[in-house]
Amino acid sequence: MAAHDTSTPPAARTGFWARYRGMILQAVLLMAIWLVLSGHYDFLHIFFGVISVALVVWMNAHLRSLPLAGETCGASCIRLGRLMLYLVWLLKEIVKSGVYVAWVVIKPVSPISPSIVRFTSKQPNAMARMILGNSITLTPGTVTMDIKDDTFIVHALTDETAAGLVSGDMESRVAKLYCGDISGEDACGNVCTITTRKER
């Protein structure tokens, strides 16, 4: 007579920290942002902060359970350590680009040359494409206009920001958040400047 397998399923054996690590870290980060932006540390403000953070984490957990176009099984697990390093790098790029844009604006002979650039980037999944699109928009001098499959359409303020946009650096860094390793044409290929208008 065959014995029944009474062993605990792998999912049930998963530890509490492994199962809820992402939600806990997300809640701590959001609460820290709430406290910094609020500047008030009385019971009422902290209470509203806890309620708001709990609501956002709960909604985000349900959204992440929905399948995204282009995602494959196991491709959506972001590496938190790499994410922290990426955020530090992104902050540096935002500051550096902000200083550059300010210099462009106040310079007597402005090098402003708006252009719309189209390129492809083979990111591991839809979340990676979203992170890349938002990172481009957060960086002064470039704005993501549209993302369709692997194709990005971005507005660039100057020729220099357009060149930095298609260097492939940001694209490869985002892919590595999901253990993807892309470079060259896969990171940023099929570059096409759709329109360019020189300011006089």
Coordinates of N, CA and C in Angstrom, one line a residue:
M1 N 0.8 -1.2 0.0 CA 0.0 0.0 0.0 C 0.9 1.2 0.0
A2 N 0.6 2.1 -1.0 CA 1.5 3.3 -1.1 C 1.2 4.3 0.0
A3 N 2.3 4.8 0.6 CA 2.2 5.7 1.7 C 1.9 7.1 1.1
H4 N 1.1 7.8 1.9 CA 0.8 9.2 1.5 C 1.9 10.1 1.9
D5 N 2.2 11.1 1.0 CA 3.2 12.1 1.2 C 2.6 13.2 2.1
T6 N 3.0 13.1 3.4 CA 2.5 14.1 4.3 C 3.5 15.3 4.6
S7 N 4.5 15.4 3.7 CA 5.5 16.4 3.9 C 4.8 17.8 3.6
T8 N 5.3 18.8 4.2 CA 4.8 20.1 4.0 C 5.2 20.7 2.7
P9 N 4.3 21.3 1.9 CA 4.6 21.8 0.6 C 5.7 22.9 0.7
P10 N 6.5 23.1 -0.3 CA 7.6 24.1 -0.3 C 7.1 25.4 0.1
A11 N 5.9 25.9 -0.5 CA 5.4 27.2 -0.2 C 5.1 27.4 1.3
A12 N 4.6 26.3 1.9 CA 4.3 26.4 3.4 C 5.6 26.5 4.2
R13 N 6.7 25.9 3.7 CA 7.9 25.9 4.5 C 8.7 27.2 4.4
T14 N 8.2 28.1 3.5 CA 8.9 29.3 3.3 C 8.8 30.2 4.5
G15 N 9.9 30.7 5.0 CA 10.0 31.5 6.2 C 9.2 32.8 6.0
F16 N 8.8 33.4 7.2 CA 8.1 34.6 7.2 C 8.8 35.8 6.5
W17 N 10.1 35.9 6.8 CA 10.9 37.0 6.2 C 11.0 36.8 4.7
A18 N 11.2 35.6 4.3 CA 11.3 35.4 2.8 C 10.0 35.7 2.1
R19 N 8.9 35.4 2.7 CA 7.6 35.6 2.1 C 7.2 37.1 2.1
Y20 N 7.5 37.8 3.2 CA 7.0 39.2 3.3 C 8.1 40.2 3.3
R21 N 9.3 39.9 2.9 CA 10.5 40.8 3.0 C 10.2 42.0 2.1
G22 N 9.7 41.8 0.9 CA 9.4 42.9 0.0 C 8.4 43.9 0.6
M23 N 7.3 43.4 1.1 CA 6.3 44.2 1.7 C 6.8 45.0 2.9
I24 N 7.6 44.3 3.8 CA 8.1 45.0 5.0 C 9.1 46.1 4.6
L25 N 10.0 45.8 3.7 CA 10.9 46.9 3.3 C 10.2 48.0 2.6
Q26 N 9.2 47.7 1.8 CA 8.4 48.7 1.1 C 7.7 49.6 2.2
A27 N 7.1 49.0 3.2 CA 6.4 49.8 4.2 C 7.4 50.7 5.0
V28 N 8.6 50.1 5.3 CA 9.6 50.9 6.1 C 10.0 52.1 5.3
L29 N 10.3 51.9 4.0 CA 10.7 53.0 3.1 C 9.6 54.0 2.9
L30 N 8.4 53.6 2.7 CA 7.3 54.6 2.5 C 7.0 55.4 3.8
M31 N 7.2 54.7 5.0 CA 6.9 55.4 6.2 C 8.0 56.4 6.5
A32 N 9.3 56.1 6.1 CA 10.4 57.0 6.3 C 10.2 58.2 5.4
I33 N 9.7 58.0 4.2 CA 9.4 59.1 3.3 C 8.3 60.0 3.8
W34 N 7.3 59.3 4.4 CA 6.1 60.1 5.0 C 6.6 61.0 6.1
L35 N 7.5 60.4 7.0 CA 7.9 61.2 8.1 C 8.8 62.4 7.7
V36 N 9.7 62.1 6.7 CA 10.5 63.2 6.2 C 9.7 64.3 5.6
L37 N 8.8 64.0 4.7 CA 8.0 65.0 4.0 C 7.0 65.7 4.9
S38 N 6.5 64.9 5.9 CA 5.5 65.5 6.8 C 6.1 66.5 7.8
G39 N 7.2 66.1 8.4 CA 7.8 67.0 9.4 C 7.1 67.1 10.7
H40 N 6.0 66.3 10.8 CA 5.3 66.3 12.1 C 5.4 64.9 12.7
Y41 N 5.6 64.8 14.0 CA 5.8 63.5 14.6 C 4.9 63.2 15.7
D42 N 3.7 63.9 15.7 CA 2.7 63.7 16.7 C 1.9 62.4 16.4
F43 N 1.1 62.0 17.3 CA 0.4 60.7 17.1 C -0.6 60.8 15.9
L44 N -1.3 61.9 15.7 CA -2.2 61.9 14.6 C -1.6 61.8 13.2
H45 N -0.5 62.5 13.0 CA 0.2 62.4 11.7 C 0.8 61.0 11.5
I46 N 1.4 60.5 12.6 CA 2.0 59.1 12.4 C 0.9 58.1 12.2
F47 N -0.2 58.3 12.8 CA -1.4 57.3 12.6 C -1.8 57.4 11.2
F48 N -2.0 58.6 10.6 CA -2.5 58.7 9.2 C -1.4 58.1 8.3
G49 N -0.1 58.3 8.7 CA 1.0 57.7 7.9 C 0.9 56.2 7.8
V50 N 0.7 55.6 9.0 CA 0.6 54.1 9.0 C -0.5 53.6 8.2
I51 N -1.7 54.3 8.3 CA -2.9 53.9 7.5 C -2.6 54.0 6.0
S52 N -2.0 55.1 5.6 CA -1.7 55.4 4.2 C -0.7 54.4 3.7
V53 N 0.3 54.1 4.4 CA 1.4 53.1 4.0 C 0.8 51.7 3.9
A54 N 0.0 51.4 4.9 CA -0.7 50.0 4.8 C -1.6 49.9 3.6
L55 N -2.3 50.9 3.3 CA -3.2 50.9 2.1 C -2.4 50.8 0.8
V56 N -1.3 51.5 0.7 CA -0.5 51.5 -0.5 C 0.2 50.1 -0.7
V57 N 0.7 49.6 0.4 CA 1.4 48.3 0.4 C 0.4 47.2 0.0
W58 N -0.8 47.3 0.6 CA -1.9 46.3 0.3 C -2.3 46.3 -1.2
M59 N -2.5 47.6 -1.7 CA -2.9 47.7 -3.1 C -1.8 47.3 -4.0
N60 N -0.5 47.6 -3.7 CA 0.6 47.2 -4.5 C 0.8 45.7 -4.6
A61 N 0.5 45.0 -3.4 CA 0.7 43.6 -3.4 C -0.4 42.9 -4.3
H62 N -1.6 43.5 -4.4 CA -2.6 42.9 -5.3 C -2.3 43.2 -6.7
L63 N -1.7 44.4 -7.0 CA -1.3 44.7 -8.4 C -0.2 43.8 -8.9
R64 N 0.7 43.5 -8.0 CA 1.9 42.7 -8.4 C 1.5 41.3 -8.7
S65 N 0.3 40.9 -8.2 CA -0.2 39.5 -8.4 C -0.8 39.3 -9.8
L66 N -1.0 40.5 -10.5 CA -1.6 40.4 -11.8 C -0.5 40.2 -12.8
P67 N -0.7 39.3 -13.8 CA 0.4 39.1 -14.8 C 0.5 40.3 -15.7
L68 N 1.8 40.7 -16.0 CA 2.1 41.8 -16.9 C 2.5 41.3 -18.2
A69 N 2.2 42.0 -19.3 CA 2.6 41.6 -20.6 C 4.1 41.5 -20.7
G70 N 4.5 40.4 -21.3 CA 6.0 40.3 -21.5 C 6.7 39.6 -20.3
E71 N 6.0 39.4 -19.2 CA 6.7 38.8 -18.1 C 6.7 37.3 -18.2
T72 N 7.8 36.7 -17.8 CA 7.9 35.2 -17.8 C 8.1 34.8 -16.3
C73 N 7.8 33.6 -16.1 CA 7.9 33.0 -14.7 C 9.3 33.2 -14.2
G74 N 9.5 33.8 -13.0 CA 10.8 33.9 -12.4 C 11.6 35.1 -12.9
A75 N 11.0 35.9 -13.9 CA 11.7 37.0 -14.4 C 11.4 38.3 -13.6
S76 N 10.4 38.2 -12.7 CA 10.0 39.5 -12.0 C 10.6 39.6 -10.6
C77 N 11.5 38.8 -10.2 CA 12.1 38.9 -8.9 C 13.3 39.9 -8.9
I78 N 13.0 41.1 -8.4 CA 14.0 42.1 -8.4 C 15.0 41.9 -7.3
R79 N 16.3 42.2 -7.5 CA 17.3 42.1 -6.5 C 17.4 43.4 -5.7
L80 N 17.0 43.3 -4.4 CA 16.9 44.5 -3.6 C 18.3 45.2 -3.4
G81 N 19.3 44.4 -3.2 CA 20.7 45.0 -3.1 C 21.0 45.8 -4.3
R82 N 20.8 45.2 -5.5 CA 21.1 46.0 -6.7 C 20.2 47.2 -6.9
L83 N 19.0 47.1 -6.4 CA 18.0 48.2 -6.5 C 18.5 49.4 -5.7
M84 N 19.0 49.1 -4.4 CA 19.6 50.2 -3.6 C 20.7 50.9 -4.3
L85 N 21.6 50.1 -4.9 CA 22.8 50.7 -5.6 C 22.3 51.5 -6.8
Y86 N 21.3 51.0 -7.5 CA 20.7 51.7 -8.7 C 20.1 53.0 -8.3
L87 N 19.4 53.0 -7.2 CA 18.8 54.3 -6.7 C 19.8 55.3 -6.4
V88 N 20.9 54.9 -5.8 CA 22.0 55.8 -5.5 C 22.6 56.4 -6.8
W89 N 22.8 55.5 -7.8 CA 23.4 55.9 -9.1 C 22.4 56.8 -9.8
L90 N 21.1 56.5 -9.7 CA 20.1 57.3 -10.3 C 20.0 58.7 -9.7
L91 N 20.1 58.8 -8.4 CA 20.1 60.1 -7.7 C 21.3 61.0 -8.2
K92 N 22.4 60.3 -8.3 CA 23.6 61.1 -8.8 C 23.4 61.6 -10.2
E93 N 22.7 60.7 -11.1 CA 22.5 61.2 -12.4 C 21.4 62.3 -12.5
I94 N 20.4 62.3 -11.6 CA 19.4 63.3 -11.5 C 20.1 64.6 -11.2
V95 N 20.9 64.6 -10.1 CA 21.6 65.8 -9.7 C 22.5 66.4 -10.8
K96 N 23.3 65.5 -11.4 CA 24.2 65.9 -12.5 C 23.4 66.4 -13.7
S97 N 22.4 65.8 -14.1 CA 21.6 66.3 -15.2 C 20.9 67.6 -14.9
G98 N 20.4 67.7 -13.6 CA 19.8 69.0 -13.2 C 20.7 70.2 -13.3
V99 N 22.0 70.0 -12.9 CA 23.0 71.0 -13.0 C 23.2 71.4 -14.5
Y100 N 23.3 70.3 -15.3 CA 23.5 70.6 -16.7 C 22.4 71.3 -17.4
V101 N 21.1 71.0 -17.1 CA 20.0 71.6 -17.6 C 19.9 73.1 -17.2
A102 N 20.2 73.3 -15.9 CA 20.3 74.7 -15.4 C 21.3 75.5 -16.1
W103 N 22.5 74.9 -16.4 CA 23.5 75.6 -17.2 C 23.1 75.9 -18.6
V104 N 22.4 75.0 -19.2 CA 21.9 75.1 -20.5 C 20.9 76.3 -20.6
V105 N 20.0 76.4 -19.6 CA 19.0 77.5 -19.6 C 19.6 78.8 -19.4
I106 N 20.6 79.0 -18.5 CA 21.2 80.3 -18.2 C 22.3 80.7 -19.2
K107 N 22.8 79.8 -20.0 CA 23.9 80.1 -20.9 C 23.5 81.1 -22.0
P108 N 24.3 82.1 -22.2 CA 23.9 83.1 -23.2 C 23.6 82.5 -24.6
V109 N 24.4 81.6 -25.1 CA 24.2 80.9 -26.4 C 23.7 79.5 -26.0
S110 N 22.4 79.3 -26.0 CA 21.9 78.1 -25.5 C 22.1 76.9 -26.5
P111 N 22.5 75.8 -26.1 CA 22.7 74.6 -27.0 C 21.4 73.8 -27.1
I112 N 20.3 74.4 -26.7 CA 19.0 73.6 -26.7 C 18.7 73.2 -28.2
S113 N 18.5 71.9 -28.3 CA 18.2 71.3 -29.6 C 17.2 70.2 -29.4
P114 N 15.9 70.5 -29.2 CA 14.9 69.4 -28.9 C 14.8 68.4 -30.0
S115 N 14.8 67.1 -29.5 CA 14.6 66.0 -30.5 C 13.8 64.9 -29.9
I116 N 13.2 64.1 -30.7 CA 12.4 63.0 -30.3 C 13.2 61.7 -30.7
V117 N 13.6 60.9 -29.8 CA 14.4 59.8 -30.1 C 13.7 58.5 -29.9
R118 N 13.8 57.6 -30.8 CA 13.2 56.3 -30.7 C 14.3 55.2 -30.7
F119 N 14.1 54.3 -29.7 CA 15.1 53.2 -29.6 C 14.5 52.0 -29.0
T120 N 15.1 50.8 -29.1 CA 14.6 49.6 -28.5 C 15.6 49.1 -27.4
S121 N 15.0 48.5 -26.4 CA 15.8 48.0 -25.3 C 15.1 46.7 -24.8
K122 N 15.8 45.6 -24.9 CA 15.3 44.3 -24.6 C 15.4 44.0 -23.1
Q123 N 14.5 44.6 -22.3 CA 14.5 44.4 -20.9 C 13.9 43.1 -20.5
P124 N 14.2 42.5 -19.3 CA 13.7 41.2 -18.9 C 12.2 41.1 -18.8
N125 N 11.5 42.1 -18.4 CA 10.1 42.1 -18.2 C 9.5 43.5 -18.2
A126 N 8.2 43.5 -18.1 CA 7.4 44.8 -18.1 C 7.8 45.7 -17.0
M127 N 8.1 45.2 -15.8 CA 8.5 46.0 -14.7 C 9.8 46.7 -15.0
A128 N 10.7 46.0 -15.6 CA 12.0 46.6 -16.0 C 11.8 47.8 -17.0
R129 N 10.9 47.6 -17.9 CA 10.6 48.6 -18.9 C 10.0 49.8 -18.2
M130 N 9.1 49.6 -17.2 CA 8.5 50.7 -16.5 C 9.6 51.5 -15.7
I131 N 10.5 50.7 -15.0 CA 11.5 51.4 -14.3 C 12.4 52.2 -15.2
L132 N 12.7 51.7 -16.3 CA 13.6 52.4 -17.3 C 12.9 53.7 -17.8
G133 N 11.6 53.5 -18.1 CA 10.8 54.7 -18.6 C 10.7 55.8 -17.6
N134 N 10.5 55.4 -16.3 CA 10.4 56.4 -15.2 C 11.7 57.0 -14.9
S135 N 12.8 56.2 -15.0 CA 14.1 56.7 -14.7 C 14.5 57.8 -15.7
I136 N 14.2 57.5 -17.0 CA 14.4 58.5 -18.0 C 13.7 59.8 -17.8
T137 N 12.4 59.7 -17.4 CA 11.6 60.9 -17.1 C 12.1 61.7 -15.9
L138 N 12.6 60.9 -14.8 CA 13.1 61.6 -13.6 C 14.4 62.3 -13.9
T139 N 15.1 61.9 -14.9 CA 16.4 62.6 -15.2 C 16.1 63.8 -16.0
P140 N 16.5 65.0 -15.5 CA 16.2 66.3 -16.2 C 16.8 66.3 -17.6
G141 N 16.1 66.8 -18.5 CA 16.5 66.9 -19.9 C 15.9 65.8 -20.8
T142 N 15.3 64.8 -20.2 CA 14.6 63.7 -21.0 C 13.3 63.4 -20.4
V143 N 12.3 63.1 -21.3 CA 11.0 62.7 -20.9 C 10.5 61.5 -21.7
T144 N 10.1 60.5 -21.1 CA 9.5 59.3 -21.8 C 8.1 59.6 -22.3
M145 N 7.9 59.6 -23.6 CA 6.6 59.9 -24.2 C 5.8 58.7 -24.4
D146 N 6.4 57.5 -24.7 CA 5.6 56.3 -25.0 C 6.5 55.1 -24.9
I147 N 5.9 54.0 -24.5 CA 6.6 52.7 -24.5 C 5.7 51.7 -25.1
K148 N 6.1 51.0 -26.1 CA 5.3 49.9 -26.8 C 6.2 48.7 -27.0
D149 N 5.9 47.7 -26.3 CA 6.8 46.5 -26.3 C 8.2 46.9 -25.9
D150 N 9.2 46.7 -26.8 CA 10.6 47.0 -26.5 C 11.0 48.4 -27.0
T151 N 10.0 49.1 -27.6 CA 10.3 50.4 -28.2 C 10.0 51.6 -27.3
F152 N 11.0 52.5 -27.1 CA 10.8 53.7 -26.3 C 10.9 54.9 -27.2
I153 N 10.0 55.8 -26.9 CA 10.0 57.1 -27.6 C 10.2 58.2 -26.5
V154 N 11.3 59.0 -26.7 CA 11.7 59.9 -25.6 C 12.0 61.3 -26.2
H155 N 11.6 62.3 -25.5 CA 11.9 63.7 -25.9 C 13.2 64.1 -25.1
A156 N 14.2 64.6 -25.9 CA 15.5 65.0 -25.4 C 15.7 66.5 -25.6
L157 N 16.2 67.2 -24.6 CA 16.3 68.6 -24.7 C 17.5 69.1 -25.5
T158 N 18.6 68.4 -25.5 CA 19.8 68.8 -26.3 C 20.4 67.6 -27.0
D159 N 21.3 67.8 -27.8 CA 22.0 66.7 -28.5 C 22.8 65.9 -27.5
E160 N 23.3 66.5 -26.4 CA 24.1 65.8 -25.4 C 23.2 64.9 -24.6
T161 N 22.0 65.3 -24.2 CA 21.1 64.5 -23.5 C 20.6 63.3 -24.3
A162 N 20.4 63.6 -25.6 CA 20.0 62.5 -26.6 C 21.1 61.4 -26.7
A163 N 22.4 61.9 -26.8 CA 23.5 61.0 -26.9 C 23.6 60.1 -25.6
G164 N 23.4 60.8 -24.4 CA 23.5 60.0 -23.2 C 22.4 59.0 -23.0
L165 N 21.2 59.4 -23.6 CA 20.0 58.5 -23.5 C 20.3 57.2 -24.2
V166 N 21.0 57.2 -25.3 CA 21.1 56.0 -26.1 C 22.5 55.4 -25.9
S167 N 23.2 55.7 -24.9 CA 24.5 55.1 -24.6 C 24.4 53.7 -24.2
G168 N 23.2 53.3 -23.6 CA 23.0 51.9 -23.1 C 23.4 51.7 -21.7
D169 N 23.9 52.7 -21.0 CA 24.3 52.6 -19.6 C 23.1 52.4 -18.7
M170 N 22.1 53.3 -18.8 CA 21.0 53.1 -17.9 C 20.2 51.9 -18.2
E171 N 20.1 51.6 -19.5 CA 19.4 50.4 -19.9 C 20.0 49.1 -19.3
S172 N 21.3 49.0 -19.4 CA 21.9 47.8 -18.9 C 21.8 47.7 -17.3
R173 N 21.9 48.8 -16.7 CA 21.8 48.9 -15.2 C 20.4 48.4 -14.8
V174 N 19.3 48.8 -15.5 CA 18.0 48.4 -15.1 C 17.8 46.9 -15.4
A175 N 18.4 46.4 -16.4 CA 18.3 44.9 -16.7 C 18.9 44.1 -15.6
K176 N 20.0 44.6 -15.1 CA 20.8 43.9 -14.0 C 20.0 43.8 -12.7
L177 N 19.0 44.7 -12.5 CA 18.1 44.6 -11.4 C 17.4 43.3 -11.3
Y178 N 17.2 42.7 -12.5 CA 16.5 41.4 -12.5 C 17.5 40.3 -13.0
C179 N 18.7 40.5 -12.8 CA 19.8 39.5 -13.2 C 19.9 39.4 -14.7
G180 N 19.3 40.3 -15.4 CA 19.5 40.3 -16.8 C 20.9 40.9 -17.2
D181 N 21.5 40.4 -18.2 CA 22.8 40.9 -18.6 C 22.7 41.3 -20.1
I182 N 22.4 42.6 -20.4 CA 22.3 43.0 -21.8 C 23.3 44.1 -22.1
S183 N 23.7 44.1 -23.3 CA 24.7 45.2 -23.7 C 24.5 45.4 -25.2
G184 N 25.2 46.4 -25.7 CA 25.2 46.6 -27.2 C 23.8 46.9 -27.7
E185 N 23.5 46.2 -28.8 CA 22.2 46.4 -29.5 C 21.0 46.0 -28.6
D186 N 21.2 45.0 -27.8 CA 20.1 44.6 -26.9 C 19.8 45.6 -25.9
A187 N 20.8 46.3 -25.3 CA 20.6 47.4 -24.4 C 19.9 48.6 -25.0
C188 N 20.4 49.0 -26.1 CA 19.9 50.1 -26.8 C 20.2 50.1 -28.3
G189 N 19.3 49.7 -29.1 CA 19.5 49.5 -30.5 C 18.4 50.2 -31.4
N190 N 18.6 50.1 -32.7 CA 17.7 50.7 -33.6 C 17.3 52.2 -33.3
V191 N 18.4 52.9 -33.0 CA 18.2 54.3 -32.6 C 17.8 55.2 -33.8
C192 N 16.8 56.0 -33.6 CA 16.3 56.8 -34.7 C 15.8 58.1 -34.2
T193 N 16.4 59.2 -34.6 CA 15.9 60.6 -34.2 C 14.8 61.0 -35.1
I194 N 13.6 61.1 -34.6 CA 12.4 61.3 -35.4 C 12.3 62.7 -35.9
T195 N 12.5 63.7 -34.9 CA 12.5 65.1 -35.3 C 13.5 65.9 -34.5
T196 N 14.1 66.9 -35.2 CA 15.0 67.7 -34.5 C 14.7 69.2 -34.9
R197 N 14.6 70.0 -33.9 CA 14.4 71.5 -34.2 C 15.4 72.3 -33.5
K198 N 16.2 73.0 -34.2 CA 17.2 73.9 -33.6 C 16.6 75.2 -33.1
E199 N 16.9 75.6 -31.9 CA 16.4 76.8 -31.3 C 17.3 77.9 -31.8
R200 N 16.7 79.1 -32.2 CA 17.5 80.2 -32.7 C 17.4 81.3 -31.7

